[in-house]
Short mmCIF file of N, CA and C in Angstrom, two decimals:
data_model
loop_
_atom_site.label_atom_id
_atom_site.label_comp_id
_atom_site.label_asym_id
_atom_site.label_seq_id
_atom_site.Cartn_x
_atom_site.Cartn_y
_atom_site.Cartn_z
N MET A 79 85.45 118.20 27.79
CA MET A 79 86.78 118.30 27.52
C MET A 79 86.91 118.23 26.00
N PRO A 80 87.75 119.13 25.34
CA PRO A 80 87.94 119.10 23.93
C PRO A 80 88.71 117.93 23.36
N PRO A 81 88.48 117.47 22.17
CA PRO A 81 89.31 116.46 21.61
C PRO A 81 90.79 116.95 21.45
N LYS A 82 91.66 115.95 21.59
CA LYS A 82 93.14 116.29 21.53
C LYS A 82 93.62 117.16 20.40
N ALA A 83 93.08 116.84 19.24
CA ALA A 83 93.44 117.60 18.06
C ALA A 83 93.10 119.05 18.23
N GLU A 84 92.02 119.34 18.81
CA GLU A 84 91.74 120.79 19.08
C GLU A 84 92.44 121.44 20.27
N ALA A 85 93.03 120.63 20.98
CA ALA A 85 93.73 121.16 22.15
C ALA A 85 95.04 121.75 21.75
N GLN A 86 95.31 121.83 20.48
CA GLN A 86 96.59 122.39 19.96
C GLN A 86 96.42 123.90 19.52
N PHE A 87 95.49 124.48 19.97
CA PHE A 87 95.40 125.92 19.70
C PHE A 87 96.65 126.74 20.00
N THR A 88 96.87 127.81 19.23
CA THR A 88 97.93 128.73 19.65
C THR A 88 97.35 130.01 19.98
N LEU A 89 96.02 130.31 19.68
CA LEU A 89 95.36 131.51 19.97
C LEU A 89 93.92 131.15 20.58
N LEU A 90 93.63 131.66 21.74
CA LEU A 90 92.39 131.34 22.53
C LEU A 90 91.85 132.69 22.88
N ILE A 91 90.60 133.02 22.41
CA ILE A 91 90.01 134.28 22.63
C ILE A 91 88.70 134.15 23.45
N ASP A 92 88.50 135.10 24.36
CA ASP A 92 87.32 135.18 25.14
C ASP A 92 86.41 136.02 24.37
N GLY A 93 85.46 135.50 23.64
CA GLY A 93 84.66 136.21 22.69
C GLY A 93 83.88 137.44 23.14
N TYR A 94 83.04 137.28 24.05
CA TYR A 94 82.32 138.38 24.66
C TYR A 94 83.05 139.46 25.16
N ASN A 95 84.15 139.03 25.89
CA ASN A 95 85.10 140.02 26.50
C ASN A 95 85.66 140.99 25.28
N LEU A 96 86.13 140.22 24.21
CA LEU A 96 86.62 141.07 23.12
C LEU A 96 85.55 141.83 22.35
N ILE A 97 84.40 141.42 22.25
CA ILE A 97 83.38 142.22 21.68
C ILE A 97 83.18 143.44 22.43
N HIS A 98 83.09 143.48 23.77
CA HIS A 98 82.94 144.56 24.61
C HIS A 98 84.21 145.52 24.41
N ALA A 99 85.41 144.97 24.54
CA ALA A 99 86.59 145.74 24.43
C ALA A 99 86.66 146.45 22.97
N ALA A 100 86.23 145.78 21.98
CA ALA A 100 86.26 146.24 20.64
C ALA A 100 85.23 147.38 20.37
N GLY A 101 84.30 147.43 21.29
CA GLY A 101 83.10 148.49 21.11
C GLY A 101 82.16 148.11 20.18
N LEU A 102 81.85 146.80 19.88
CA LEU A 102 81.03 146.37 18.91
C LEU A 102 79.55 146.33 19.26
N LEU A 103 79.34 146.40 20.59
CA LEU A 103 77.96 146.30 21.00
C LEU A 103 77.22 147.58 20.92
N GLY A 104 77.73 148.60 21.22
CA GLY A 104 77.04 149.93 21.33
C GLY A 104 75.90 149.90 22.10
N ARG A 105 75.02 150.88 22.06
CA ARG A 105 73.90 151.00 22.92
C ARG A 105 72.55 150.62 22.25
N GLY A 106 71.67 150.20 22.93
CA GLY A 106 70.33 149.81 22.46
C GLY A 106 70.33 148.75 21.29
N LEU A 107 70.94 147.65 21.65
CA LEU A 107 70.92 146.49 20.73
C LEU A 107 69.45 146.06 20.49
N GLY A 108 69.08 146.03 19.27
CA GLY A 108 67.75 145.56 18.95
C GLY A 108 67.87 144.03 18.75
N PRO A 109 66.80 143.42 18.26
CA PRO A 109 66.73 141.97 17.98
C PRO A 109 67.85 141.66 17.05
N GLY A 110 68.51 140.63 17.24
CA GLY A 110 69.59 140.09 16.38
C GLY A 110 70.95 140.98 16.50
N GLY A 111 70.97 141.94 17.46
CA GLY A 111 72.21 142.75 17.58
C GLY A 111 73.37 142.00 18.00
N LEU A 112 73.10 141.11 19.02
CA LEU A 112 74.31 140.36 19.58
C LEU A 112 74.96 139.50 18.49
N GLU A 113 73.96 138.86 17.79
CA GLU A 113 74.45 137.88 16.65
C GLU A 113 75.22 138.70 15.64
N ARG A 114 74.81 139.93 15.25
CA ARG A 114 75.56 140.85 14.35
C ARG A 114 77.00 141.19 14.89
N ALA A 115 76.92 141.54 16.22
CA ALA A 115 78.14 141.91 16.84
C ALA A 115 79.17 140.76 16.79
N ARG A 116 78.66 139.52 17.15
CA ARG A 116 79.45 138.29 17.15
C ARG A 116 80.08 138.10 15.79
N ARG A 117 79.16 138.07 14.72
CA ARG A 117 79.63 137.81 13.33
C ARG A 117 80.65 138.89 12.96
N SER A 118 80.46 140.08 13.24
CA SER A 118 81.33 141.19 12.95
C SER A 118 82.75 141.00 13.53
N LEU A 119 82.75 140.57 14.75
CA LEU A 119 83.99 140.33 15.49
C LEU A 119 84.62 139.08 14.83
N LEU A 120 83.91 138.03 14.60
CA LEU A 120 84.53 136.89 13.91
C LEU A 120 85.23 137.15 12.59
N ASN A 121 84.46 138.08 11.82
CA ASN A 121 84.99 138.40 10.44
C ASN A 121 86.23 139.33 10.69
N GLN A 122 86.20 140.20 11.64
CA GLN A 122 87.37 141.06 11.86
C GLN A 122 88.67 140.26 12.34
N ILE A 123 88.40 139.23 13.11
CA ILE A 123 89.46 138.43 13.58
C ILE A 123 89.99 137.67 12.39
N ALA A 124 89.05 137.03 11.65
CA ALA A 124 89.56 136.15 10.52
C ALA A 124 90.31 136.98 9.54
N ASN A 125 89.93 138.28 9.31
CA ASN A 125 90.63 139.17 8.41
C ASN A 125 92.03 139.63 8.82
N THR A 126 92.18 139.51 10.21
CA THR A 126 93.51 139.93 10.61
C THR A 126 94.49 138.84 10.78
N LEU A 127 93.93 137.55 10.87
CA LEU A 127 94.90 136.44 11.06
C LEU A 127 95.24 135.87 9.69
N SER A 128 96.37 135.27 9.62
CA SER A 128 96.84 134.56 8.43
C SER A 128 96.03 133.32 8.26
N GLN A 129 96.19 132.70 7.05
CA GLN A 129 95.58 131.47 6.72
C GLN A 129 96.12 130.35 7.65
N ALA A 130 97.33 130.38 7.98
CA ALA A 130 97.99 129.45 8.93
C ALA A 130 97.43 129.57 10.37
N GLU A 131 97.17 130.91 10.72
CA GLU A 131 96.76 131.17 12.17
C GLU A 131 95.36 130.73 12.38
N ARG A 132 94.45 130.93 11.40
CA ARG A 132 93.02 130.62 11.70
C ARG A 132 92.64 129.31 12.21
N PRO A 133 93.17 128.22 11.62
CA PRO A 133 92.79 126.95 12.13
C PRO A 133 93.25 126.60 13.52
N ARG A 134 94.23 127.38 14.06
CA ARG A 134 94.79 127.17 15.32
C ARG A 134 94.17 128.09 16.31
N THR A 135 93.10 128.77 16.00
CA THR A 135 92.47 129.86 16.80
C THR A 135 91.09 129.33 17.28
N ALA A 136 90.85 129.54 18.58
CA ALA A 136 89.50 129.19 19.24
C ALA A 136 89.01 130.46 19.80
N ILE A 137 87.62 130.68 19.60
CA ILE A 137 86.89 131.81 20.15
C ILE A 137 85.76 131.23 20.98
N VAL A 138 85.61 131.61 22.16
CA VAL A 138 84.67 131.02 23.20
C VAL A 138 83.71 132.06 23.59
N PHE A 139 82.41 131.65 23.54
CA PHE A 139 81.23 132.52 23.87
C PHE A 139 80.46 131.79 25.01
N ASP A 140 79.70 132.56 25.88
CA ASP A 140 78.87 131.89 26.74
C ASP A 140 77.71 131.45 25.98
N ALA A 141 77.13 130.33 26.34
CA ALA A 141 76.11 129.68 25.57
C ALA A 141 74.73 130.37 25.91
N ASN A 142 74.50 130.86 27.01
CA ASN A 142 73.22 131.55 27.33
C ASN A 142 72.96 132.75 26.40
N ASP A 143 73.94 133.30 25.74
CA ASP A 143 73.84 134.46 24.89
C ASP A 143 73.98 134.02 23.44
N GLY A 144 74.20 132.69 23.22
CA GLY A 144 74.40 132.21 21.88
C GLY A 144 73.09 131.92 21.16
N PRO A 145 73.20 131.74 19.90
CA PRO A 145 71.87 131.52 19.02
C PRO A 145 71.38 130.16 19.39
N SER A 146 70.14 129.84 19.50
CA SER A 146 69.44 128.72 19.92
C SER A 146 69.81 127.48 19.03
N ASP A 147 70.05 127.74 17.76
CA ASP A 147 70.33 126.69 16.86
C ASP A 147 71.85 126.39 16.60
N GLN A 148 72.68 127.09 17.33
CA GLN A 148 74.18 126.95 17.26
C GLN A 148 74.46 125.68 18.00
N PRO A 149 75.38 124.84 17.43
CA PRO A 149 76.02 123.79 18.12
C PRO A 149 77.07 124.30 19.05
N SER A 150 77.45 123.37 20.07
CA SER A 150 78.39 123.86 21.03
C SER A 150 79.78 124.12 20.47
N ARG A 151 80.16 123.54 19.38
CA ARG A 151 81.31 123.70 18.61
C ARG A 151 81.20 123.73 17.10
N SER A 152 81.72 124.71 16.40
CA SER A 152 81.67 124.82 14.95
C SER A 152 82.90 125.55 14.46
N ARG A 153 82.89 125.63 13.15
CA ARG A 153 83.94 126.30 12.45
C ARG A 153 83.43 127.59 11.71
N PHE A 154 84.21 128.58 11.67
CA PHE A 154 83.89 129.83 10.98
C PHE A 154 85.16 130.31 10.31
N ARG A 155 85.18 130.29 9.01
CA ARG A 155 86.39 130.77 8.29
C ARG A 155 87.62 130.05 8.88
N GLU A 156 87.54 128.73 9.12
CA GLU A 156 88.55 127.83 9.64
C GLU A 156 88.89 128.03 11.14
N MET A 157 88.26 128.94 11.75
CA MET A 157 88.63 129.14 13.24
C MET A 157 87.57 128.31 13.90
N TRP A 158 87.93 127.86 15.19
CA TRP A 158 86.97 127.01 15.98
C TRP A 158 86.11 127.95 16.90
N ILE A 159 84.83 127.83 16.81
CA ILE A 159 83.89 128.67 17.63
C ILE A 159 83.31 127.74 18.70
N TYR A 160 83.39 128.12 19.87
CA TYR A 160 82.80 127.30 21.05
C TYR A 160 81.75 128.19 21.70
N PHE A 161 80.67 127.46 22.12
CA PHE A 161 79.62 128.03 22.96
C PHE A 161 79.72 127.22 24.20
N ALA A 162 79.87 127.68 25.41
CA ALA A 162 80.01 126.97 26.68
C ALA A 162 78.71 126.48 27.02
N VAL A 163 78.49 125.11 26.58
CA VAL A 163 77.15 124.48 26.79
C VAL A 163 77.11 123.59 28.01
N GLN A 164 78.04 122.82 28.19
CA GLN A 164 77.97 121.79 29.35
C GLN A 164 78.86 122.18 30.45
N VAL A 165 79.22 123.47 30.53
CA VAL A 165 79.96 124.04 31.71
C VAL A 165 79.31 125.27 32.09
N PRO A 166 79.55 125.79 33.31
CA PRO A 166 78.76 126.97 33.80
C PRO A 166 78.89 128.25 32.91
N ASP A 167 80.12 128.43 32.42
CA ASP A 167 80.25 129.78 31.53
C ASP A 167 81.53 129.67 30.64
N ALA A 168 81.72 130.63 29.85
CA ALA A 168 82.83 130.60 28.90
C ALA A 168 84.15 130.59 29.62
N ASP A 169 84.30 131.25 30.75
CA ASP A 169 85.58 131.23 31.47
C ASP A 169 85.89 129.85 31.78
N THR A 170 84.93 129.09 32.27
CA THR A 170 85.29 127.67 32.67
C THR A 170 85.72 126.99 31.49
N LEU A 171 85.14 127.09 30.38
CA LEU A 171 85.62 126.35 29.15
C LEU A 171 86.91 126.85 28.66
N ILE A 172 87.19 128.19 28.78
CA ILE A 172 88.46 128.61 28.46
C ILE A 172 89.52 128.06 29.30
N GLU A 173 89.36 127.99 30.62
CA GLU A 173 90.26 127.34 31.60
C GLU A 173 90.48 125.80 31.18
N GLU A 174 89.47 125.11 30.81
CA GLU A 174 89.62 123.77 30.35
C GLU A 174 90.51 123.66 29.12
N LEU A 175 90.23 124.66 28.16
CA LEU A 175 91.11 124.56 26.97
C LEU A 175 92.45 124.94 27.23
N ILE A 176 92.76 125.84 28.16
CA ILE A 176 94.25 126.13 28.46
C ILE A 176 94.86 124.89 29.21
N ARG A 177 94.04 124.24 30.00
CA ARG A 177 94.63 123.09 30.79
C ARG A 177 94.87 121.87 29.73
N ALA A 178 94.06 121.78 28.73
CA ALA A 178 94.20 120.70 27.78
C ALA A 178 95.28 120.92 26.80
N ASN A 179 95.78 122.06 26.65
CA ASN A 179 96.71 122.44 25.59
C ASN A 179 98.08 121.78 25.98
N SER A 180 98.61 121.01 25.01
CA SER A 180 99.89 120.35 25.30
C SER A 180 101.04 121.05 25.04
N ALA A 181 100.88 122.38 24.53
CA ALA A 181 102.01 123.25 24.32
C ALA A 181 101.68 124.60 24.87
N PRO A 182 101.36 124.70 26.13
CA PRO A 182 100.95 125.96 26.68
C PRO A 182 101.82 127.21 26.55
N LYS A 183 103.11 126.92 26.36
CA LYS A 183 104.01 128.10 26.22
C LYS A 183 103.88 128.75 24.90
N ARG A 184 103.26 127.98 23.94
CA ARG A 184 102.98 128.62 22.55
C ARG A 184 101.64 129.15 22.49
N LEU A 185 100.76 129.07 23.54
CA LEU A 185 99.50 129.48 23.50
C LEU A 185 99.44 130.92 23.89
N SER A 186 98.57 131.77 23.20
CA SER A 186 98.27 133.24 23.63
C SER A 186 96.93 133.25 23.92
N VAL A 187 96.48 133.83 25.01
CA VAL A 187 95.11 133.88 25.44
C VAL A 187 94.70 135.41 25.54
N VAL A 188 93.62 135.67 24.93
CA VAL A 188 93.08 137.07 24.72
C VAL A 188 91.88 137.19 25.73
N SER A 189 91.99 137.91 26.80
CA SER A 189 90.85 138.22 27.71
C SER A 189 91.35 139.26 28.74
N SER A 190 90.42 140.14 29.08
CA SER A 190 90.76 141.07 30.10
C SER A 190 90.31 140.61 31.51
N ASP A 191 89.76 139.39 31.48
CA ASP A 191 89.31 138.75 32.68
C ASP A 191 90.40 138.16 33.47
N HIS A 192 90.58 138.61 34.70
CA HIS A 192 91.63 138.27 35.54
C HIS A 192 91.72 136.77 35.94
N ARG A 193 90.61 136.15 35.98
CA ARG A 193 90.49 134.69 36.21
C ARG A 193 91.15 134.00 35.00
N ILE A 194 90.85 134.39 33.85
CA ILE A 194 91.47 133.66 32.69
C ILE A 194 92.99 133.96 32.56
N GLN A 195 93.30 135.22 32.76
CA GLN A 195 94.68 135.61 32.80
C GLN A 195 95.55 134.79 33.90
N THR A 196 94.98 134.51 35.01
CA THR A 196 95.62 133.72 36.03
C THR A 196 95.85 132.27 35.55
N ALA A 197 94.79 131.72 34.87
CA ALA A 197 94.83 130.37 34.37
C ALA A 197 95.94 130.32 33.27
N ALA A 198 96.08 131.34 32.47
CA ALA A 198 97.11 131.39 31.43
C ALA A 198 98.52 131.46 32.13
N LYS A 199 98.66 132.39 33.09
CA LYS A 199 99.89 132.42 33.79
C LYS A 199 100.41 131.13 34.37
N ARG A 200 99.35 130.38 35.09
CA ARG A 200 99.56 129.12 35.73
C ARG A 200 100.31 128.16 34.69
N ARG A 201 99.81 128.22 33.43
CA ARG A 201 100.42 127.24 32.45
C ARG A 201 101.46 127.82 31.64
N LYS A 202 101.98 129.07 32.05
CA LYS A 202 103.07 129.72 31.34
C LYS A 202 102.67 130.20 29.93
N SER A 203 101.41 130.43 29.66
CA SER A 203 100.91 130.90 28.37
C SER A 203 100.91 132.42 28.37
N GLN A 204 101.12 133.04 27.18
CA GLN A 204 101.03 134.49 27.04
C GLN A 204 99.58 134.90 27.18
N PHE A 205 99.42 136.07 27.77
CA PHE A 205 97.96 136.54 27.81
C PHE A 205 98.14 138.14 27.33
N PHE A 206 96.93 138.50 26.77
CA PHE A 206 96.83 139.87 26.34
C PHE A 206 95.52 140.35 26.83
N ASP A 207 95.40 141.61 27.23
CA ASP A 207 94.20 142.33 27.56
C ASP A 207 93.42 142.44 26.11
N SER A 208 92.17 142.20 26.18
CA SER A 208 91.44 142.26 24.98
C SER A 208 91.51 143.52 24.17
N GLU A 209 91.39 144.65 24.84
CA GLU A 209 91.45 145.93 24.13
C GLU A 209 92.71 146.22 23.45
N ILE A 210 93.85 145.84 24.20
CA ILE A 210 95.11 146.04 23.65
C ILE A 210 95.46 145.08 22.49
N TRP A 211 94.97 143.77 22.55
CA TRP A 211 95.15 142.85 21.51
C TRP A 211 94.43 143.26 20.24
N PHE A 212 93.22 143.76 20.45
CA PHE A 212 92.27 144.15 19.28
C PHE A 212 93.00 145.28 18.59
N GLN A 213 93.50 146.25 19.32
CA GLN A 213 94.15 147.46 18.75
C GLN A 213 95.43 146.96 17.94
N GLN A 214 96.19 145.99 18.55
CA GLN A 214 97.42 145.47 17.84
C GLN A 214 97.03 144.81 16.56
N GLN A 215 95.87 144.10 16.47
CA GLN A 215 95.37 143.46 15.35
C GLN A 215 94.98 144.41 14.25
N GLN A 216 94.27 145.43 14.71
CA GLN A 216 93.96 146.56 13.80
C GLN A 216 95.13 147.19 13.14
N ASN A 217 96.19 147.43 13.96
CA ASN A 217 97.32 148.10 13.47
C ASN A 217 98.15 147.12 12.50
N ARG A 218 98.15 145.83 12.84
CA ARG A 218 98.74 144.81 12.04
C ARG A 218 98.11 144.84 10.73
N GLN A 219 96.74 144.89 10.66
CA GLN A 219 95.99 144.81 9.44
C GLN A 219 96.34 146.04 8.55
N THR A 220 96.40 147.32 9.18
CA THR A 220 96.67 148.49 8.47
C THR A 220 98.19 148.42 7.97
N ARG A 221 99.03 147.99 8.75
CA ARG A 221 100.46 147.95 8.26
C ARG A 221 100.58 146.95 7.00
N SER A 222 99.72 145.86 6.99
CA SER A 222 99.92 144.82 5.95
C SER A 222 99.19 145.39 4.57
N GLY A 223 98.67 146.68 4.68
CA GLY A 223 98.04 147.22 3.54
C GLY A 223 96.76 146.64 3.19
N ASN A 224 96.12 145.92 4.09
CA ASN A 224 94.80 145.41 4.00
C ASN A 224 93.90 145.80 5.13
N PRO A 225 93.65 147.09 5.31
CA PRO A 225 92.89 147.54 6.49
C PRO A 225 91.40 147.02 6.38
N THR A 226 90.88 146.60 7.60
CA THR A 226 89.50 146.25 7.65
C THR A 226 88.80 147.42 8.23
N LYS A 227 87.53 147.61 7.81
CA LYS A 227 86.81 148.69 8.46
C LYS A 227 86.17 148.13 9.76
N ARG A 228 86.31 149.01 10.78
CA ARG A 228 85.69 148.61 12.04
C ARG A 228 84.26 148.75 12.14
N LYS A 229 83.59 147.92 12.72
CA LYS A 229 82.21 147.90 12.99
C LYS A 229 81.38 147.98 11.72
N THR A 230 81.86 147.08 10.67
CA THR A 230 81.06 147.03 9.56
C THR A 230 80.42 145.64 9.57
N PHE A 231 79.26 145.79 8.93
CA PHE A 231 78.38 144.52 8.84
C PHE A 231 77.49 144.70 7.57
N LYS A 232 77.61 143.91 6.71
CA LYS A 232 76.71 143.93 5.58
C LYS A 232 75.88 142.62 5.56
N PRO A 233 74.60 142.62 5.89
CA PRO A 233 73.83 141.44 5.85
C PRO A 233 73.67 140.86 4.50
N SER A 234 73.51 139.50 4.52
CA SER A 234 73.29 138.82 3.13
C SER A 234 71.92 138.80 2.65
N HIS A 235 71.03 139.28 3.58
CA HIS A 235 69.52 139.30 3.32
C HIS A 235 68.99 140.47 4.07
N PRO A 236 67.71 140.90 3.77
CA PRO A 236 67.05 142.04 4.42
C PRO A 236 66.71 141.52 5.86
N PRO A 237 66.71 142.49 6.74
CA PRO A 237 66.26 142.16 8.15
C PRO A 237 64.82 141.77 8.21
N PRO A 238 64.52 140.85 9.27
CA PRO A 238 63.13 140.47 9.39
C PRO A 238 62.25 141.62 9.69
N GLU A 239 61.05 141.48 9.28
CA GLU A 239 60.04 142.61 9.46
C GLU A 239 59.93 143.03 10.95
N GLU A 240 60.16 142.15 11.88
CA GLU A 240 59.94 142.53 13.35
C GLU A 240 61.09 143.40 13.66
N GLU A 241 62.31 143.21 13.11
CA GLU A 241 63.45 144.00 13.50
C GLU A 241 63.33 145.35 12.84
N VAL A 242 62.78 145.47 11.61
CA VAL A 242 62.43 146.75 10.95
C VAL A 242 61.51 147.52 11.67
N ALA A 243 60.44 146.93 12.13
CA ALA A 243 59.39 147.49 12.91
C ALA A 243 60.01 148.06 14.28
N PHE A 244 60.84 147.22 14.82
CA PHE A 244 61.37 147.67 16.13
C PHE A 244 62.16 148.96 16.01
N TRP A 245 63.08 149.04 14.94
CA TRP A 245 63.87 150.15 14.64
C TRP A 245 63.04 151.41 14.25
N MET A 246 62.10 151.10 13.43
CA MET A 246 61.12 152.24 13.06
C MET A 246 60.51 152.82 14.28
N LYS A 247 60.04 152.09 15.16
CA LYS A 247 59.49 152.53 16.47
C LYS A 247 60.56 153.33 17.24
N GLN A 248 61.82 152.89 17.30
CA GLN A 248 62.84 153.43 18.05
C GLN A 248 63.14 154.90 17.53
N PHE A 249 63.23 155.01 16.15
CA PHE A 249 63.46 156.23 15.48
C PHE A 249 62.21 157.23 15.59
N GLN A 250 61.13 156.68 15.55
CA GLN A 250 59.86 157.48 15.82
C GLN A 250 59.84 158.08 17.20
N ASP A 251 60.09 157.27 18.16
CA ASP A 251 60.10 157.66 19.58
C ASP A 251 61.15 158.73 19.87
N GLN A 252 62.19 158.67 19.17
CA GLN A 252 63.33 159.69 19.22
C GLN A 252 63.11 160.94 18.46
N GLY A 253 62.03 160.97 17.68
CA GLY A 253 61.83 162.03 16.79
C GLY A 253 62.62 162.10 15.56
N LEU A 254 63.30 160.89 15.14
CA LEU A 254 64.27 160.83 14.12
C LEU A 254 63.60 160.51 12.86
N PHE A 255 62.37 160.10 12.87
CA PHE A 255 61.74 159.56 11.71
C PHE A 255 60.21 160.05 11.68
N ASP A 256 59.76 160.66 10.62
CA ASP A 256 58.37 161.03 10.62
C ASP A 256 57.84 160.30 9.43
N LYS A 257 56.92 159.31 9.73
CA LYS A 257 56.29 158.50 8.75
C LYS A 257 55.66 159.19 7.65
N LYS A 258 54.95 160.27 7.90
CA LYS A 258 54.35 161.01 6.81
C LYS A 258 55.28 161.74 5.96
N ARG A 259 56.17 162.41 6.61
CA ARG A 259 57.14 163.14 5.85
C ARG A 259 58.17 162.34 5.07
N ASP A 260 58.54 161.21 5.75
CA ASP A 260 59.73 160.49 5.05
C ASP A 260 59.17 159.30 4.22
N LYS A 261 57.78 159.14 4.03
CA LYS A 261 57.23 158.03 3.33
C LYS A 261 57.64 158.23 1.83
N LYS A 262 58.07 157.07 1.27
CA LYS A 262 58.42 157.03 -0.18
C LYS A 262 57.26 157.28 -0.98
N SER A 263 57.35 158.09 -2.10
CA SER A 263 56.12 158.23 -2.96
C SER A 263 56.09 157.06 -3.91
#
């Protein structure tokens, strides 16, 4: 159960559901791809929310797909990030967070999952389908004159050698890269 202070969220997001709805996964995720998609989503959400909205926002992910070194609860750009560690899945944790919220009528829940939408309805919280909410946020960002680029990710450091080797092999197998022809001189 979340601490009382954290139960005052006004925005609760089903993270992987939104990643899929936003089209951030693509096909053929290589090593580290899910982490990049997660980070891209978190940055996009943070960029569309106001400074006042971010600390009252929680984004929940399943723990079995989370990074092994990630704590069950952390902060990212003032938003709360949860990995469902001591519960069966993210949906269960989201339901707990909805139940724990002392002002559920002020809570907005983002998920296309009917189980979560039902839990939100039960507490008279607003709910939004992930795809619709994501598009509204993109439109909101564009109207504010500060558009974010969709699906952008700029790493802070070069990828690990294993990841480079993985993608080189993928491109070679597809005939998109010829080692001899494309080798730098």
